[in-house]
Short mmCIF file of C-alpha atoms and ligand atoms in Angstrom, two decimals:
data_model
loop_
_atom_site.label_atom_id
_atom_site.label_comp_id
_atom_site.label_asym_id
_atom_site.label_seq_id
_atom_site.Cartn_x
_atom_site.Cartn_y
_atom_site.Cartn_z
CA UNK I 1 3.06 221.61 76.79
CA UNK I 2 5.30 223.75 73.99
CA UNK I 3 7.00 226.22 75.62
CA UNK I 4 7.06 229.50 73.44
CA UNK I 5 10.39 229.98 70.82
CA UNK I 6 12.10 233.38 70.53
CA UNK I 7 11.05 233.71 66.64
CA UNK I 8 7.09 234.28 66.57
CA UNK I 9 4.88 232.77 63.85
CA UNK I 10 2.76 235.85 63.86
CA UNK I 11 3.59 239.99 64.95
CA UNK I 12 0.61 242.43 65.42
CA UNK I 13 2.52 245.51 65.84
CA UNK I 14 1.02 248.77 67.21
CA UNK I 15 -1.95 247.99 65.33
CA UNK I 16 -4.90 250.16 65.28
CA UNK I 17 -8.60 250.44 63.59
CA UNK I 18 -11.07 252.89 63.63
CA UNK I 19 -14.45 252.01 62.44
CA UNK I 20 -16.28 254.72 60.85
CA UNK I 21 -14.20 257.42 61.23
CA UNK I 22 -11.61 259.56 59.41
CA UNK I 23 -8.32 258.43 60.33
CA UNK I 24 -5.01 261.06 61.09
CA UNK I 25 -1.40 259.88 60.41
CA UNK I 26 -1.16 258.49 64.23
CA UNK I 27 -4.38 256.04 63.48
CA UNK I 28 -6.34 257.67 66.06
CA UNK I 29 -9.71 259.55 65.34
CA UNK I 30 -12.12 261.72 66.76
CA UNK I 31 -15.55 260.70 65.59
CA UNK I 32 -15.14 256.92 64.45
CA UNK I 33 -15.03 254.03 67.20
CA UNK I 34 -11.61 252.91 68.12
CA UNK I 35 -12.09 249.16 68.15
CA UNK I 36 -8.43 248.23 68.25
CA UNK I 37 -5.84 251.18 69.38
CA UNK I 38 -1.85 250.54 69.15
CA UNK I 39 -2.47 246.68 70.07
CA UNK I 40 0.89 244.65 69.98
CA UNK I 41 1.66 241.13 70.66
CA UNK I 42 3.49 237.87 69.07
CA UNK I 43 2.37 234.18 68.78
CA UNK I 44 5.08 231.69 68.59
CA UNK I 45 4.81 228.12 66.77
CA UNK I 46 3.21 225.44 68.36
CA UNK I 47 1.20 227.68 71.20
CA UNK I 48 -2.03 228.84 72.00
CA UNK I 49 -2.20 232.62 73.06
CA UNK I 50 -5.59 232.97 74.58
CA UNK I 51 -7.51 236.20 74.23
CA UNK I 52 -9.47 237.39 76.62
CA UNK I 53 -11.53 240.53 77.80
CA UNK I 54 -15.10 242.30 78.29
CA UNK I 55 -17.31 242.26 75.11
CA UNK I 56 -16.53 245.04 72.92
CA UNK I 57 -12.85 245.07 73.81
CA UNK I 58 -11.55 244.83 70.38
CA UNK I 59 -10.66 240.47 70.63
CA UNK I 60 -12.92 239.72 67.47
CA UNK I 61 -11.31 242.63 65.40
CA UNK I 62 -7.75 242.21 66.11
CA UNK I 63 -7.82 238.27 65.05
CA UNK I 64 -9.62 239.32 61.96
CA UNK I 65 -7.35 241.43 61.18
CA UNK I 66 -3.97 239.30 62.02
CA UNK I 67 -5.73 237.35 59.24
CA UNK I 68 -6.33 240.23 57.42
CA UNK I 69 -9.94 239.45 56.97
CA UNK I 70 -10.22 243.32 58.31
CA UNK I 71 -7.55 245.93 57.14
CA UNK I 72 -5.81 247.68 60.03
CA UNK I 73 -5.90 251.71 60.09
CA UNK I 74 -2.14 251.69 60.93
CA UNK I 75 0.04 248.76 62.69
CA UNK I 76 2.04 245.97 60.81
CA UNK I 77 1.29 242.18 60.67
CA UNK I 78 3.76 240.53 60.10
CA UNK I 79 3.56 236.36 59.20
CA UNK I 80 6.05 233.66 59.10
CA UNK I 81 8.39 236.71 58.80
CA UNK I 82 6.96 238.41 55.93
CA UNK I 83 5.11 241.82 56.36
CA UNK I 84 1.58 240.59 55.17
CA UNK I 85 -0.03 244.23 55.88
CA UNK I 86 0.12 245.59 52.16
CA UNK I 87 0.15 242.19 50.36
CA UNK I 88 -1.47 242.09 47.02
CA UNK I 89 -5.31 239.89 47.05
CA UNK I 90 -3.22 237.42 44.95
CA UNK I 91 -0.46 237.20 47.10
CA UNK I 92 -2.63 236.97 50.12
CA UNK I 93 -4.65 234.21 49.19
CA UNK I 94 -1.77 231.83 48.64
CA UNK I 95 -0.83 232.93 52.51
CA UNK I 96 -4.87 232.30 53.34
CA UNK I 97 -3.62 228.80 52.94
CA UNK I 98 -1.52 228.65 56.11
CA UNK I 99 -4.06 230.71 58.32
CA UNK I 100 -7.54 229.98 59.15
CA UNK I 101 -10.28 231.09 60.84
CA UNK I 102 -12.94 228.88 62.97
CA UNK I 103 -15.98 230.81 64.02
CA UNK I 104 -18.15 230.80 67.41
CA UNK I 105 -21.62 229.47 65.85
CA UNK I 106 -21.29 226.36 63.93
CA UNK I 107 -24.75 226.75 62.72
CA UNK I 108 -24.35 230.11 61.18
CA UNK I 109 -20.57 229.31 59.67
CA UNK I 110 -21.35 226.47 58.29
CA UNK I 111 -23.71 226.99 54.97
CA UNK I 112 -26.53 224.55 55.02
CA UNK I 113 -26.87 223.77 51.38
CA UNK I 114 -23.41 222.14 51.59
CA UNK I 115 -23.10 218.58 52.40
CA UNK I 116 -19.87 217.46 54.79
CA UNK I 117 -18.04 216.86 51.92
CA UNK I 118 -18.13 219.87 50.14
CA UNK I 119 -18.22 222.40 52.82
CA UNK I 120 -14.28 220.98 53.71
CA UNK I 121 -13.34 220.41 50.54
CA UNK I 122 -14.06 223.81 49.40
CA UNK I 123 -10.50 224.99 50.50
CA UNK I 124 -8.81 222.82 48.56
CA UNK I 125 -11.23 223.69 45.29
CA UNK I 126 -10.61 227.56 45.81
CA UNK I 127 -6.32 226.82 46.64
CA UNK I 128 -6.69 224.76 43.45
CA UNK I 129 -5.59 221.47 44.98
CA UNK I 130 -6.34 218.27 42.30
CA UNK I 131 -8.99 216.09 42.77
CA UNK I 132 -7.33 212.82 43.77
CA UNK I 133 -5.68 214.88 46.42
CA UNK I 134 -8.71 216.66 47.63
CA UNK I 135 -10.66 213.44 48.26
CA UNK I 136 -7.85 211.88 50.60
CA UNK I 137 -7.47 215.24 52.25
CA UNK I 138 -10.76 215.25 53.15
CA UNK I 139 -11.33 211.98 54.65
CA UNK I 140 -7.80 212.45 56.68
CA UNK I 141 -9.66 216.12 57.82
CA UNK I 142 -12.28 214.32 58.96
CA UNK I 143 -10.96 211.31 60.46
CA UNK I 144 -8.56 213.87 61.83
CA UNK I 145 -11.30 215.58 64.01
CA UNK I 146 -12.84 212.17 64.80
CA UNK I 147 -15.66 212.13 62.32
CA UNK I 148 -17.01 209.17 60.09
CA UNK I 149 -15.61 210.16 56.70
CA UNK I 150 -18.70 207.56 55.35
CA UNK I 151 -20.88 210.53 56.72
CA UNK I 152 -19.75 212.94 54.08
CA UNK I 153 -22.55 212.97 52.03
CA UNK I 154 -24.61 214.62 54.83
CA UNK I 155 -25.90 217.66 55.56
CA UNK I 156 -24.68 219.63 58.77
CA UNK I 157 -28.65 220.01 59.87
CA UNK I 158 -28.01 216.23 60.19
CA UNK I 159 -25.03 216.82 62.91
CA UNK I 160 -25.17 217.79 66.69
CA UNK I 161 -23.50 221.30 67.33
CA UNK I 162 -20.24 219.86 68.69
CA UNK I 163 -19.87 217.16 65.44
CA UNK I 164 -20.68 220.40 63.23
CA UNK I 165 -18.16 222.49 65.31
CA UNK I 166 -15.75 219.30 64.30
CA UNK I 167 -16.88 219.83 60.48
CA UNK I 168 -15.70 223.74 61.23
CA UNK I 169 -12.64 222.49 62.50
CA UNK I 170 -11.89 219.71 59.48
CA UNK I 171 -12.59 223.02 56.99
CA UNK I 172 -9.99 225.32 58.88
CA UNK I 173 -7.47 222.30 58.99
CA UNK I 174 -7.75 220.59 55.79
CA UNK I 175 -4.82 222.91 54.24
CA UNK I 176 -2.48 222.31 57.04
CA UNK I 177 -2.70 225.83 58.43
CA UNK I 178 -0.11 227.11 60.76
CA UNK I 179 -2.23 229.45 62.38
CA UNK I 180 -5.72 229.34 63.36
CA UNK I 181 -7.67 232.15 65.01
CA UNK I 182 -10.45 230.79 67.27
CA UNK I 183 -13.34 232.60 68.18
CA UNK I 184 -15.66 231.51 70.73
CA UNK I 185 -15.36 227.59 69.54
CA UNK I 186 -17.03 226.53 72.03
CA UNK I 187 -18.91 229.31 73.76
CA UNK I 188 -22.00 227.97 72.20
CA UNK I 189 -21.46 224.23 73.08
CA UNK I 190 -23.05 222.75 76.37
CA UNK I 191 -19.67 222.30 78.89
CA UNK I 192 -19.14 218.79 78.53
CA UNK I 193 -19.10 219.32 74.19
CA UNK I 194 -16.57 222.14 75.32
CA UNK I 195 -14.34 219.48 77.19
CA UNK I 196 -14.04 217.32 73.94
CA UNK I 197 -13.65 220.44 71.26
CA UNK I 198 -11.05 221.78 73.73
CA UNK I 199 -9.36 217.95 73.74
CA UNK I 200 -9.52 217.46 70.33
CA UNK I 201 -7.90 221.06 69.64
CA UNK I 202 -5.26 220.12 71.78
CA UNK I 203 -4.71 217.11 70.14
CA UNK I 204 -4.73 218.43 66.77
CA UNK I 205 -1.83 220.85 67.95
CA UNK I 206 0.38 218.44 69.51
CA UNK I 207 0.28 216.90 66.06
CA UNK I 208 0.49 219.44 63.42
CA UNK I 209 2.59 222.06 65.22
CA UNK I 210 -0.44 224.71 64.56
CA UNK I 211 -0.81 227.77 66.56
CA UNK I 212 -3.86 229.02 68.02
CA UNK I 213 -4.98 232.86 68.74
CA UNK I 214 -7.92 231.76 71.14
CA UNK I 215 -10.89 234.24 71.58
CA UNK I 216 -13.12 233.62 74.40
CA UNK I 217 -15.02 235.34 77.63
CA UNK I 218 -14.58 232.06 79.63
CA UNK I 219 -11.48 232.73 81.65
CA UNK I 220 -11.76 228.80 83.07
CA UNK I 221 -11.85 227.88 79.39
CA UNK I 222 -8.84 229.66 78.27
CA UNK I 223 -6.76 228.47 81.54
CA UNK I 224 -7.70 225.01 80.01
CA UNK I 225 -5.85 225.23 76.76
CA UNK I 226 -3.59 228.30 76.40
CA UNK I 227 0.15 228.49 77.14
CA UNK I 228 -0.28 232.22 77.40
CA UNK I 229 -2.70 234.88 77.72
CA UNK I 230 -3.50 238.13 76.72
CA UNK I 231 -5.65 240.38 78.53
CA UNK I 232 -7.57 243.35 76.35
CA UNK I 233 -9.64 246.74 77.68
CA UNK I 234 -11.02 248.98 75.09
CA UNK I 235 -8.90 247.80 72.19
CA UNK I 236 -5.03 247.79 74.10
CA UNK I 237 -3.65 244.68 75.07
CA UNK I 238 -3.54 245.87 79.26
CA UNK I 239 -1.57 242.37 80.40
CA UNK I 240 0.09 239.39 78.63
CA UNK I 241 1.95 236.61 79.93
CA UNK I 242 1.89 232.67 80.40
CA UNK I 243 -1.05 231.25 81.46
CA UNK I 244 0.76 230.62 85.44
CA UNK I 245 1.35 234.10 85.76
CA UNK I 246 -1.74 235.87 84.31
CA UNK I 247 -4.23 233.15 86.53
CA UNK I 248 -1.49 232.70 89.97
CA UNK I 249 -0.29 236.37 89.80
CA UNK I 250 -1.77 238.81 88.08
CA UNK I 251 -0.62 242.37 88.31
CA UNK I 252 -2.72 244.73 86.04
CA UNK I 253 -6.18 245.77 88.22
CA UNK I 254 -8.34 244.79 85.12
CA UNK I 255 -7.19 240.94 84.73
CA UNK I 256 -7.58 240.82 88.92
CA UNK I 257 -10.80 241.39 88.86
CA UNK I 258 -11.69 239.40 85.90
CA UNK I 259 -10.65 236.65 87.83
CA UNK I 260 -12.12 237.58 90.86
CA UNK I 261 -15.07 236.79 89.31
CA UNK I 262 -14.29 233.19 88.03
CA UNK I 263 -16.08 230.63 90.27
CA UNK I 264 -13.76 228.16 92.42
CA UNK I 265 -14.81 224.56 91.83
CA UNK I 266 -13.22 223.65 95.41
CA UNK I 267 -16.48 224.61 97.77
CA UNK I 268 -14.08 225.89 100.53
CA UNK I 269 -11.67 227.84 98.19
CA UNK I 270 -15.23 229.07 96.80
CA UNK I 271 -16.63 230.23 100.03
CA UNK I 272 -13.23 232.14 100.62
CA UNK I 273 -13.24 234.09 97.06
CA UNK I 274 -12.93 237.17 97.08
CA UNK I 275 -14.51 239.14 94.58
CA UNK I 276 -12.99 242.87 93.63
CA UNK I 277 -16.02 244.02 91.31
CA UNK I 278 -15.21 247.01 88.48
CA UNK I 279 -16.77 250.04 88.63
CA UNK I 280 -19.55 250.84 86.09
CA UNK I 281 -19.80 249.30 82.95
CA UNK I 282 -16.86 248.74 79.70
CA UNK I 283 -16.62 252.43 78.14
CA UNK I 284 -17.47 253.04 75.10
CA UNK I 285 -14.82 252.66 72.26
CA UNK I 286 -15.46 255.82 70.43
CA UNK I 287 -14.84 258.02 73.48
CA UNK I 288 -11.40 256.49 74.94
CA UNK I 289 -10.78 257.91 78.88
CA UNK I 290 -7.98 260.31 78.73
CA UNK I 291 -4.52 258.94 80.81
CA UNK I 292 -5.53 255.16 81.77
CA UNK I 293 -8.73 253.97 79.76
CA UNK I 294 -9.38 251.84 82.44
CA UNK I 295 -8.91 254.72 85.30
CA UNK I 296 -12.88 255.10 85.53
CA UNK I 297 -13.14 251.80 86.67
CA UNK I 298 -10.37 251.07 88.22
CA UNK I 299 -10.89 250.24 92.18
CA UNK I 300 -7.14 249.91 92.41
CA UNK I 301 -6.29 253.56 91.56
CA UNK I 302 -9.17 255.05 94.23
CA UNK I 303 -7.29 251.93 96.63
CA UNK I 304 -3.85 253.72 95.87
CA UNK I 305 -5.24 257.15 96.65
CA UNK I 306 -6.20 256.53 99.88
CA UNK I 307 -2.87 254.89 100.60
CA UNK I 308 -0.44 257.28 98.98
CA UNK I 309 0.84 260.52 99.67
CA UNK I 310 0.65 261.55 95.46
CA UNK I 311 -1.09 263.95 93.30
CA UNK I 312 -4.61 263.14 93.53
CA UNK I 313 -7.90 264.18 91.75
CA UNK I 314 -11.57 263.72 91.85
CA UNK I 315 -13.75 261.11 90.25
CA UNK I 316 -17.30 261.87 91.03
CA UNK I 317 -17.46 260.96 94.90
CA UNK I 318 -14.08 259.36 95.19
CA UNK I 319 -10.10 259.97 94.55
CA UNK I 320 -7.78 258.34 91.94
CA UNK I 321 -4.13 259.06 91.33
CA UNK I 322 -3.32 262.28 88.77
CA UNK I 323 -1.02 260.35 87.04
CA UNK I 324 -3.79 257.57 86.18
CA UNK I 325 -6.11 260.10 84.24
CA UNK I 326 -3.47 262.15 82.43
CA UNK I 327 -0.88 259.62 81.74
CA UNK I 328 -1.44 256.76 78.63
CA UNK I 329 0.77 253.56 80.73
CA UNK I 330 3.03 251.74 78.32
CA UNK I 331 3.32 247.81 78.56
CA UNK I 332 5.92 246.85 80.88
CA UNK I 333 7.83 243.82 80.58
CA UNK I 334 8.53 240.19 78.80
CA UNK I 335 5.25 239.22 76.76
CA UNK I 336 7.15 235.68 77.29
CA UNK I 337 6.72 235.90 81.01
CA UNK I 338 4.85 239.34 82.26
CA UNK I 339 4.24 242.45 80.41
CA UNK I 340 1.57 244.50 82.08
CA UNK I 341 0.48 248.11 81.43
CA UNK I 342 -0.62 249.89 84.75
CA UNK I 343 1.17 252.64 87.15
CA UNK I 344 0.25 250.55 90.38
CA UNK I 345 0.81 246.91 89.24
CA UNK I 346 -0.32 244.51 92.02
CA UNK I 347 3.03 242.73 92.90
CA UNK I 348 1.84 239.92 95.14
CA UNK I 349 -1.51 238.91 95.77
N1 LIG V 1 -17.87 246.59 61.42
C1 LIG V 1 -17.92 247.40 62.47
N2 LIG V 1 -18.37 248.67 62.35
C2 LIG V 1 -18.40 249.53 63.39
N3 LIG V 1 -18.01 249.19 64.64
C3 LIG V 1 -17.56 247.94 64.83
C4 LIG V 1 -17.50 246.97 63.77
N4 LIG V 1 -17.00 245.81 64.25
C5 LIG V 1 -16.78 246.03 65.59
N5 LIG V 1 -17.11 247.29 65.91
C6 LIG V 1 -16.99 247.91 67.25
O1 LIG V 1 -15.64 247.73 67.64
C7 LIG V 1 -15.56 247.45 69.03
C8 LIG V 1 -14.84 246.11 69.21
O2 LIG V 1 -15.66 245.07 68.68
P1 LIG V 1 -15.22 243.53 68.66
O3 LIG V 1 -16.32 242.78 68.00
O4 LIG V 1 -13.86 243.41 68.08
O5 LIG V 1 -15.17 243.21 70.21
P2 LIG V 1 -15.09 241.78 70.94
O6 LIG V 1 -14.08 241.94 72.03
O7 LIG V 1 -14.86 240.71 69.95
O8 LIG V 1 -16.52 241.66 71.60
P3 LIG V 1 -17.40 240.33 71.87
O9 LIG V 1 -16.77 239.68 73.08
O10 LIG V 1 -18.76 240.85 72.14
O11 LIG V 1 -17.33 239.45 70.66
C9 LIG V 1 -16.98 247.46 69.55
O12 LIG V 1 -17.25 248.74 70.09
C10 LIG V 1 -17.80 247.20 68.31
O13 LIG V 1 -19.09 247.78 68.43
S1 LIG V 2 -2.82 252.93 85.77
FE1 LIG V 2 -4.12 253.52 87.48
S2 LIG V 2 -6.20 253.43 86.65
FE2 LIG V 2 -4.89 252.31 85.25
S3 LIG V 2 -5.04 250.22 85.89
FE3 LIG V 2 -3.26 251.06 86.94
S4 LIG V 2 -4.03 251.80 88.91
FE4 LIG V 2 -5.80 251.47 87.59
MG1 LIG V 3 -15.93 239.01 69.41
#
């Protein structure tokens, strides 16, 4: 597997957006719904930085807008070492060229009107690419995915979901993107059509160099094929690291019980799980918790309370740390190896 390089391929820095809402210098507002709030992270060349988190968390927004799909309130994106954030619609679509988006539903991405050929070969006719060239790029994007280039002239109705998440694919490679954000790819594909999109991703990468931001819910999926991981709660990134450290040793109380609540395929090591269930339900991202956004369901900070001699305060019938409702924690550490944002980290498990 590529190990990450110190100069990223993509920066999201401190970037926020507010849906809805009027917006004040710092990007925050009172009345609009904070779907992404002073998010920061890097991808490097060649990786996969999976994305994870509860619905609603903000995954979906912040990849749209490191592809500026969606325009950020405030934050900076910065590509291939360019800030991308103000770039002119001209300017932008020549950098469209080298990032791509594949979405979760082939059905719905995908228009059905289109035959094969045309629906990946529409990048090239928009980027202006001759039509010699856009023939043989075509057949290599689908031969590149593993798909009968003779079967062109189809239509994707014609196509099982994991061929037409494979046409979704050829479309998002065909300009030789360095960057592709994934959302969901395969969340709608039975398991063992995961298995082969998730091999066939892999294998695209370990060819073409690309980098992938990878959306998805599935924690065992994203152990599969990221290098490292990124762990979002209401719109902040609350834990990033490599993919060892986040799954054998997580330290932010969010990502520990994520996991607690990934089933075991061992039978024994199953039996023995232990499961640390969150309090409540995700908040709601146009009324952030003060301190901590995670402190109301946090069953580390009421496990801290009743072990430490600090300030403490009530929480309907139970105690949490002062410090966890009042104080915002920054992220601590090497995104490269562990960065975590919590007052209590869990050091060993
Ligand atoms: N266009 C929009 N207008 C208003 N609110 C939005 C819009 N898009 C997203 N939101 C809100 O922003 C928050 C984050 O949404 P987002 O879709 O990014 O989350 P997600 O982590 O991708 O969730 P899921 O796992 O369900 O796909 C949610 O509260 C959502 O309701
Ligand atoms: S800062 Fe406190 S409330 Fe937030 S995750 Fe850590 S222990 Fe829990
Ligand atoms: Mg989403």
């Amino acid at each position: 597997m590529a190990h990450p390089t110190p100069t990223p391929l993509l920066e999201l820095k401190d970037i926020c957006k507010t849906f809805n809402g009027s917006v004040s210098w710092r990007g925050r507002s009172s009345n609009g719904v904070q779907a992404v709030d002073q998010a920061t992270l890097a991808l490097y060349p060649g990786e996969t930085l999976g994305l994870v988190g509860e619905t609603g968390s903000g995954k979906s927004t912040l990849g749209r807008i490191a592809l500026r799909l969606i325009e950020p309130s405030s934050g900076n994106v910065i590509f291939e070492g360019q800030d991308i954030t103000h770039l002119s619609a001209r300017l932008m679509r020549e950098k469209r060229q080298r990032m791509q988006m594949v979405f979760q539903d082939p059905y719905g991405s995908l228009d059905p009107r289109m035959s094969v050929d045309k629906l990946v070969s529409e990048p090239l006719v928009v980027h202006n690419v001759a039509f010699a060239q856009r023939q043989e790029k075509m057949h290599a994007a689908l031969e590149q995915v593993g798909l009968d280039p003779s079967l062109a002239h189809r239509y994707p109705h014609e196509f099982s979901g994991g061929q037409r998440q494979r046409i979704g694919i050829a479309r998002a490679m065909v300009l030789d993107p360095a960057f592709l954000v994934l959302d969901e790819p395969v969340s709608a594909l039975d398991v063992s059509i995961q298995a082969q999109v998730l091999n066939l991703l892999h294998e695209i990468q370990i060819r073409t160099g690309v980098s992938y931001l990878f959306i998805a819910h599935d924690l065992s999926v994203v152990r599969h094929i990221s290098h490292r991981v990124a762990v979002m709660y209401l719109g902040r990134i609350v834990e990033i690291g490599t993919r060892d450290a986040i799954y054998n040793r997580p330290k932010h109380p969010y990502t520990v019980s994520l996991l607690s609540a990934v089933p075991i395929p061992d039978p024994v090591l199953e039996r023995a799980r232990k499961r640390i269930p969150l309090i409540g339900e995700i908040g709601s991202a146009n009324n952030t918790p003060s301190g901590c956004r995670f402190h109301p369901r946090c069953p580390r900070a009421h496990e801290i309370a009743q072990q430490k001699n600090i300030a403490k305060q009530k929480l309907g019938a139970i105690e949490i740390p002062v410090v966890c409702a009042t104080q915002d924690p920054a992220l601590v550490g090497s995104d490269t190896e562990q960065a975590c944002a919590c007052h209590f980290p869990h050091e060993t498990l």
